[in-house]
Short mmCIF file of N, CA and C in Angstrom, two decimals:
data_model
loop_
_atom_site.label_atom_id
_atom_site.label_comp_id
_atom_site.label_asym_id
_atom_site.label_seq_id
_atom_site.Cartn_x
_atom_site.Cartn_y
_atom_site.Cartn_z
N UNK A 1122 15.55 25.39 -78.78
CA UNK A 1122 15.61 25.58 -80.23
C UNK A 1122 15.02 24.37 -80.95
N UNK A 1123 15.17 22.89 -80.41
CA UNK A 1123 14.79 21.90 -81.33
C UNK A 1123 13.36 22.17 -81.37
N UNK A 1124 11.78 22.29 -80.54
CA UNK A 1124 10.81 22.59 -80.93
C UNK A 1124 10.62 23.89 -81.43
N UNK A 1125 11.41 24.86 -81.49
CA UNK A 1125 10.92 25.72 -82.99
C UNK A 1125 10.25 25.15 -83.67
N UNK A 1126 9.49 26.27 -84.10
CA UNK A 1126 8.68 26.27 -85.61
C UNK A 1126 9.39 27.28 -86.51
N UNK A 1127 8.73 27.15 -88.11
CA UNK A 1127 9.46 27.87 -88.88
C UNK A 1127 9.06 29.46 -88.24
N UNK A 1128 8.21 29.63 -87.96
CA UNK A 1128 7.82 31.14 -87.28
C UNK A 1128 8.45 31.42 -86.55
N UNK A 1129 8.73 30.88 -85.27
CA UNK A 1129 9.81 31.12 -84.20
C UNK A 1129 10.99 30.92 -84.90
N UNK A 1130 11.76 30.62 -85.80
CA UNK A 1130 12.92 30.62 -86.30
C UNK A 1130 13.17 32.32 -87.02
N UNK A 1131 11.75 32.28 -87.53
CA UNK A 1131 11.88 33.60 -88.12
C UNK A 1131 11.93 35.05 -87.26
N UNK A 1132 11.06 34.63 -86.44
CA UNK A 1132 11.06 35.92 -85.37
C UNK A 1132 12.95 36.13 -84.62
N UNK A 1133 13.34 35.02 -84.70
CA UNK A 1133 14.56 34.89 -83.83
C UNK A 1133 15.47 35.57 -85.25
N UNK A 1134 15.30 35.53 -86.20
CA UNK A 1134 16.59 35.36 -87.20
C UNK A 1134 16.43 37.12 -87.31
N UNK A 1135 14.94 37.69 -87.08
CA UNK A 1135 14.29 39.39 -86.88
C UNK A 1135 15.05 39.99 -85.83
N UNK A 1136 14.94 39.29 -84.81
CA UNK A 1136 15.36 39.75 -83.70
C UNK A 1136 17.29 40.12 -84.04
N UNK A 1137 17.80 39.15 -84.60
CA UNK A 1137 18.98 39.02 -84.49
C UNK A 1137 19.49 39.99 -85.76
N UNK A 1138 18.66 40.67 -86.18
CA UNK A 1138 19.13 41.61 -87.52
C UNK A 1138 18.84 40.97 -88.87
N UNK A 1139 18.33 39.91 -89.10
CA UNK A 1139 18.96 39.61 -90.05
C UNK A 1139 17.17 39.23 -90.83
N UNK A 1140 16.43 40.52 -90.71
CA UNK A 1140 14.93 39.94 -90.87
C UNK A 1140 14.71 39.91 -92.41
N UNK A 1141 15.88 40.57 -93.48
CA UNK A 1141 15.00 40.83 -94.87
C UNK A 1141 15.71 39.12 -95.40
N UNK A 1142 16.18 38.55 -94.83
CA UNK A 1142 16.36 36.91 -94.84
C UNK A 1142 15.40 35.79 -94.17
N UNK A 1143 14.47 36.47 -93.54
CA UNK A 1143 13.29 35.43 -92.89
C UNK A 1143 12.94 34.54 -93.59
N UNK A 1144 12.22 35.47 -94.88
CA UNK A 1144 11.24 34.84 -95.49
C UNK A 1144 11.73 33.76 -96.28
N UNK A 1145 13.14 33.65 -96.84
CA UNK A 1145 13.79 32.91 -97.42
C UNK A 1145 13.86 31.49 -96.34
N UNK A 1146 14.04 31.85 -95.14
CA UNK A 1146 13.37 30.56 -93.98
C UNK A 1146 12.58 29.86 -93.85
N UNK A 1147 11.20 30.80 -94.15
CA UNK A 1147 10.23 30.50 -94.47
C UNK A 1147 9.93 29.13 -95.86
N UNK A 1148 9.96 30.08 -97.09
CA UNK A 1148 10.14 29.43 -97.98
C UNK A 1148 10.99 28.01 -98.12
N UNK A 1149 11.90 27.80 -97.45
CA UNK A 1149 12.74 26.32 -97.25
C UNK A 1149 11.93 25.49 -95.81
N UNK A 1150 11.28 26.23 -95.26
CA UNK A 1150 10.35 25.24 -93.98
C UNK A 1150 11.74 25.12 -92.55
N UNK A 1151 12.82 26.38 -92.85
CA UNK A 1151 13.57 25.97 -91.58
C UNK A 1151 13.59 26.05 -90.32
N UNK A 1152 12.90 24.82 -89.25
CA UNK A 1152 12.55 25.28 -88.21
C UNK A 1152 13.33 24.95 -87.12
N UNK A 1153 13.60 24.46 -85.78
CA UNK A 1153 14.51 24.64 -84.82
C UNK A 1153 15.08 23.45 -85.19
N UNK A 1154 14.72 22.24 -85.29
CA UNK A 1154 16.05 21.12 -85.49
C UNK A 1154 16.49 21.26 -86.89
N UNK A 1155 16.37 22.16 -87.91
CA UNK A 1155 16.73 22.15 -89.03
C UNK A 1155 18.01 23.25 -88.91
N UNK A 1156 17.58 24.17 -88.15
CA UNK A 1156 18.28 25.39 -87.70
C UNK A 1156 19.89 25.07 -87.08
N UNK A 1157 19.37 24.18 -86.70
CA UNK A 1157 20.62 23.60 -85.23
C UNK A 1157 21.52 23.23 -86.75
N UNK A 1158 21.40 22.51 -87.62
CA UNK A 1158 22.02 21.63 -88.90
C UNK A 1158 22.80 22.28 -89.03
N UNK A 1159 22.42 24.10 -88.99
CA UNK A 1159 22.77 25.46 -89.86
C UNK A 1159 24.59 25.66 -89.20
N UNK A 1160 24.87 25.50 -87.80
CA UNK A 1160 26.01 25.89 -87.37
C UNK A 1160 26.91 24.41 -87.60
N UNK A 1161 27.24 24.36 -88.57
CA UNK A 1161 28.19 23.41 -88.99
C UNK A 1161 28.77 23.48 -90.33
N UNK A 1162 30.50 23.37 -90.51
CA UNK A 1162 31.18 24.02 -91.36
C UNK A 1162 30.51 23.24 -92.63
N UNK A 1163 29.81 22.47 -92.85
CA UNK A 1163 29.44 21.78 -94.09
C UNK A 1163 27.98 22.34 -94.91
N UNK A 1164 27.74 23.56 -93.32
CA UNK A 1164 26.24 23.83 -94.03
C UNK A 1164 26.38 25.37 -95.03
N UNK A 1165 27.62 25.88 -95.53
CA UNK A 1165 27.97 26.98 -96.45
C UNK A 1165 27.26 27.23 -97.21
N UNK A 1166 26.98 26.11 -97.73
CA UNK A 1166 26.22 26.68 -99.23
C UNK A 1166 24.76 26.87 -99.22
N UNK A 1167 24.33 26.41 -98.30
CA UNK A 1167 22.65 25.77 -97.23
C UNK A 1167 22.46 27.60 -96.82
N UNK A 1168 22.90 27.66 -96.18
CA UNK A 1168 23.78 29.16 -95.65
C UNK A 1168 23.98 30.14 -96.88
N UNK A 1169 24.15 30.21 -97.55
CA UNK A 1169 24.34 30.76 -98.89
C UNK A 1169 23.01 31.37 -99.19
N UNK A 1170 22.20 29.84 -99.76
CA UNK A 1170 21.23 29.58 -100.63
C UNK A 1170 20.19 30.89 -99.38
N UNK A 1171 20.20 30.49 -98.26
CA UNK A 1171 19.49 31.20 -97.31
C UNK A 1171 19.44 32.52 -97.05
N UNK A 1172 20.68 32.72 -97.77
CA UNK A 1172 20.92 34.84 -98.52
C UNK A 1172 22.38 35.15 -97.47
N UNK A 1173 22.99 34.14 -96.66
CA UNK A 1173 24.21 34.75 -96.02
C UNK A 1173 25.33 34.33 -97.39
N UNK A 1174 25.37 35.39 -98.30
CA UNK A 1174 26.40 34.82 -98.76
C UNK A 1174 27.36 35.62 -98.19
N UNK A 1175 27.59 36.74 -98.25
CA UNK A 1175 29.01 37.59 -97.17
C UNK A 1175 29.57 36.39 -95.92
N UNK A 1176 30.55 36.65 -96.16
CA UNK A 1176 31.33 35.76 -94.59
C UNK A 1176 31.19 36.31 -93.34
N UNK A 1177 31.10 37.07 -93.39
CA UNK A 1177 31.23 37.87 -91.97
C UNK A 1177 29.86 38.17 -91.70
N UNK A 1178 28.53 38.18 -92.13
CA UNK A 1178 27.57 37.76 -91.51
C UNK A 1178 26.85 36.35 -91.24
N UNK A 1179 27.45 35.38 -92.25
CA UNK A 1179 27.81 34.50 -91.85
C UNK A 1179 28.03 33.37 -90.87
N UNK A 1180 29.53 33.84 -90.80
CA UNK A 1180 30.16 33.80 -89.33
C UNK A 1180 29.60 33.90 -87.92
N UNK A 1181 28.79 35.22 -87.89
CA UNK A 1181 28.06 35.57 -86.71
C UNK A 1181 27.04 35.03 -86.87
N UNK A 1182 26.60 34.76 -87.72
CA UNK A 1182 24.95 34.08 -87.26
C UNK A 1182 24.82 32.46 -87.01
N UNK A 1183 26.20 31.97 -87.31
CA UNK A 1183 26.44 30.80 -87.10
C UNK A 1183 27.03 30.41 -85.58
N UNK A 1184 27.79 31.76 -85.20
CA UNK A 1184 27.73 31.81 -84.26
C UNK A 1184 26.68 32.21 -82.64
N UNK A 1185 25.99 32.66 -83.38
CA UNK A 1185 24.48 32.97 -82.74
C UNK A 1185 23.90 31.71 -82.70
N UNK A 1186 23.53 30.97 -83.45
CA UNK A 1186 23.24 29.31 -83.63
C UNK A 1186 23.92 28.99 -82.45
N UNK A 1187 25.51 28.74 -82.17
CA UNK A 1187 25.89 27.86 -81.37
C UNK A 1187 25.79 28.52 -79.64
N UNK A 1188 25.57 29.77 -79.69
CA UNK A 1188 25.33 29.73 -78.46
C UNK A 1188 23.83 30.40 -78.11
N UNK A 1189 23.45 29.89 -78.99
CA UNK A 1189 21.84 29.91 -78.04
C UNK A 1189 21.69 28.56 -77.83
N UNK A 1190 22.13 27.41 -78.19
CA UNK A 1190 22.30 26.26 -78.49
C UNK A 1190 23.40 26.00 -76.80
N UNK A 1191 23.51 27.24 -76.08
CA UNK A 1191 24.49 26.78 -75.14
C UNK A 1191 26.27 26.52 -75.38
N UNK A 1192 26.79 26.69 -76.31
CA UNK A 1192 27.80 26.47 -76.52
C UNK A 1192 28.80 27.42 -76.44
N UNK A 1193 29.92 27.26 -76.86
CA UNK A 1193 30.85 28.38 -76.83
C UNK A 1193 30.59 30.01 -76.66
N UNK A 1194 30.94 30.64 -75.62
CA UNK A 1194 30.64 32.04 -76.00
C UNK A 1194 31.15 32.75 -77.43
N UNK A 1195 31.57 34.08 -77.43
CA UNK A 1195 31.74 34.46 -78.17
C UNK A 1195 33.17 33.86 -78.83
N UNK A 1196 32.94 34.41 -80.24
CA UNK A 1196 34.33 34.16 -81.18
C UNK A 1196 35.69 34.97 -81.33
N UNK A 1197 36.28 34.60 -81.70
CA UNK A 1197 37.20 35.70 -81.57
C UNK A 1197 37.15 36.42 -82.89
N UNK A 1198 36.37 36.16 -83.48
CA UNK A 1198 35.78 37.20 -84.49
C UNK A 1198 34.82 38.04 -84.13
N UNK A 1199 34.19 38.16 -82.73
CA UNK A 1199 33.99 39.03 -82.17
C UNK A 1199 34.59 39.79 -81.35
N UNK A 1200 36.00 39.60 -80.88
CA UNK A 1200 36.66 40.44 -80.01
C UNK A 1200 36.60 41.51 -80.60
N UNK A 1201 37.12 42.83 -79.05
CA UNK A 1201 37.05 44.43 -79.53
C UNK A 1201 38.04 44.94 -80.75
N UNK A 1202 38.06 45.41 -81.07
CA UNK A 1202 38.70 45.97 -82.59
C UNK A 1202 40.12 46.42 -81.48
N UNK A 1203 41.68 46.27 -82.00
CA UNK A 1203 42.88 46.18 -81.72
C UNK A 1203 42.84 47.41 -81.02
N UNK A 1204 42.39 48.90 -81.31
CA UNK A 1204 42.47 49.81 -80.75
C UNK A 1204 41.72 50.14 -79.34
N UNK A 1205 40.96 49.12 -79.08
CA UNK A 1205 40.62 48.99 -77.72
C UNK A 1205 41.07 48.28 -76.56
N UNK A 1206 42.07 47.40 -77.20
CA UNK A 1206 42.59 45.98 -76.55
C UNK A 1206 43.97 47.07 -76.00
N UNK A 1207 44.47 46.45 -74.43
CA UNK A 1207 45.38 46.95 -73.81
C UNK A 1207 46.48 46.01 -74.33
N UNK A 1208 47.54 46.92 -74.45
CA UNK A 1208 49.12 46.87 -74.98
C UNK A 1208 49.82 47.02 -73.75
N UNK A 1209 50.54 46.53 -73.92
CA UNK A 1209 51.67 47.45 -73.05
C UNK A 1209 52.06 48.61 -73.23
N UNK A 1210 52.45 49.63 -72.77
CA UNK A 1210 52.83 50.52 -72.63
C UNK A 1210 54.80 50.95 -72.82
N UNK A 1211 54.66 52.02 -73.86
CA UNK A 1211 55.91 52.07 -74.57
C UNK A 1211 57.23 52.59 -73.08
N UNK A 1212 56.29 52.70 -71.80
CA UNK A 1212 56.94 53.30 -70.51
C UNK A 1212 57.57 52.37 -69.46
N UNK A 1213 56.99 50.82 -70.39
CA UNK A 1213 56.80 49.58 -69.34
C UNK A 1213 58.74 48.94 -69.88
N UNK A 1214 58.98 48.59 -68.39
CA UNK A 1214 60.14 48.07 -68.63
C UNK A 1214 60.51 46.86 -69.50
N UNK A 1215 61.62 47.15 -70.24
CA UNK A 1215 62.20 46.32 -71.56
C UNK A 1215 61.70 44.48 -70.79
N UNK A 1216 62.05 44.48 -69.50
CA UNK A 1216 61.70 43.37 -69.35
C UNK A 1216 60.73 42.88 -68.90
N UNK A 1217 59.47 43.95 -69.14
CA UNK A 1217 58.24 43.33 -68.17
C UNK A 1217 57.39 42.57 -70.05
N UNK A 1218 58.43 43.19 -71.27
CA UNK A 1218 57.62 42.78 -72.37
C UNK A 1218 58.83 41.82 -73.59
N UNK A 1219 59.34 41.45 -72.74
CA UNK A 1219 60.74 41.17 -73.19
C UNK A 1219 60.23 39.40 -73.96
N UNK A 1220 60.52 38.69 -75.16
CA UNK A 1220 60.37 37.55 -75.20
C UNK A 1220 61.35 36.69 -73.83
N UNK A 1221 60.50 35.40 -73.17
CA UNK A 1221 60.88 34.88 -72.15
C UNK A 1221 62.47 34.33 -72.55
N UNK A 1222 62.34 33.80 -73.72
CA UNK A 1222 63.76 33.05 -73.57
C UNK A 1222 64.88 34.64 -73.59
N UNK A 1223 64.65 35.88 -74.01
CA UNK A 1223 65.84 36.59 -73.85
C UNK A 1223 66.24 37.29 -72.03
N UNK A 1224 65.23 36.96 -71.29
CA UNK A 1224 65.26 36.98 -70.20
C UNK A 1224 65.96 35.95 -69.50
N UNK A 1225 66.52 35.14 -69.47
CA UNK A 1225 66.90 34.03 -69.02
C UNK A 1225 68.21 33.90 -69.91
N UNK A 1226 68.35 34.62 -70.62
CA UNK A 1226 69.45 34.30 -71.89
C UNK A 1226 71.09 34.66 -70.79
N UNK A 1227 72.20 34.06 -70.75
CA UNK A 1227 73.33 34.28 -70.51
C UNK A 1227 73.92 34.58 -71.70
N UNK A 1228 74.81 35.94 -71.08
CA UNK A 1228 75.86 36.57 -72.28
C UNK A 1228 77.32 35.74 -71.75
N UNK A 1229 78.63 35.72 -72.38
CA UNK A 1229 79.59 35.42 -72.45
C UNK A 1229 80.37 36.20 -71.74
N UNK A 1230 81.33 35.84 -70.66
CA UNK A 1230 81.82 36.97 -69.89
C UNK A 1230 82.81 37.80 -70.57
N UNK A 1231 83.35 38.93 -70.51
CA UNK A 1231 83.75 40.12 -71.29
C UNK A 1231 85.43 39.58 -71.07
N UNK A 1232 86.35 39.53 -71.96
CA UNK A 1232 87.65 39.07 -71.71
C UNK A 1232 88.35 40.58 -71.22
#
């Protein structure tokens, strides 16, 4: 990413969905070490000015920054939406989902 050019920044920002914002790349000269600047909580308004004002695209493209950059995989603002994520099961025993300390808990013996 640091030898990018503003062109290769743009083709990458196309690739990644986000192409009717290129040209606004363009126009500011942002090329791979300028780019790298982009994934850091101070660059918002930089980010803004660049047409992400929504958060949640945002978010992801900042996160796209850091791991093409090698860094962290995904966010947990990308995990699967709750209805895909495994639960336990309403069949599973009281104590296989039980908080730990009530498992271990002693009752008082019965007079």
């Amino acid at each position: 990413m640091e030898g990018w050019t503003v062109d290769d920044v743009m083709d990458w920002i196309t690739e990644l969905g986000h192409g009717d914002k290129a040209e606004n790349f363009r126009s500011e000269q942002v090329d791979g070490a300028c780019l790298k600047t982009l994934a850091n909580e101070n660059a918002k308004e930089d980010l803004m000015e660049l047409g992400f004002v929504r958060m949640g695209p945002r978010r992801s493209f900042v996160q796209a920054i850091i791991e093409a950059l090698g860094g962290p995989g995904p966010s947990p603002y990308n995990r699967p939406p709750a209805d895909t994520m495994s639960l336990p099961s309403i069949d599973s025993p009281v104590s296989s989902v039980a908080i730990p300390m009530f498992q271990t808990m002693q009752l008082p013996p019965k007079e």
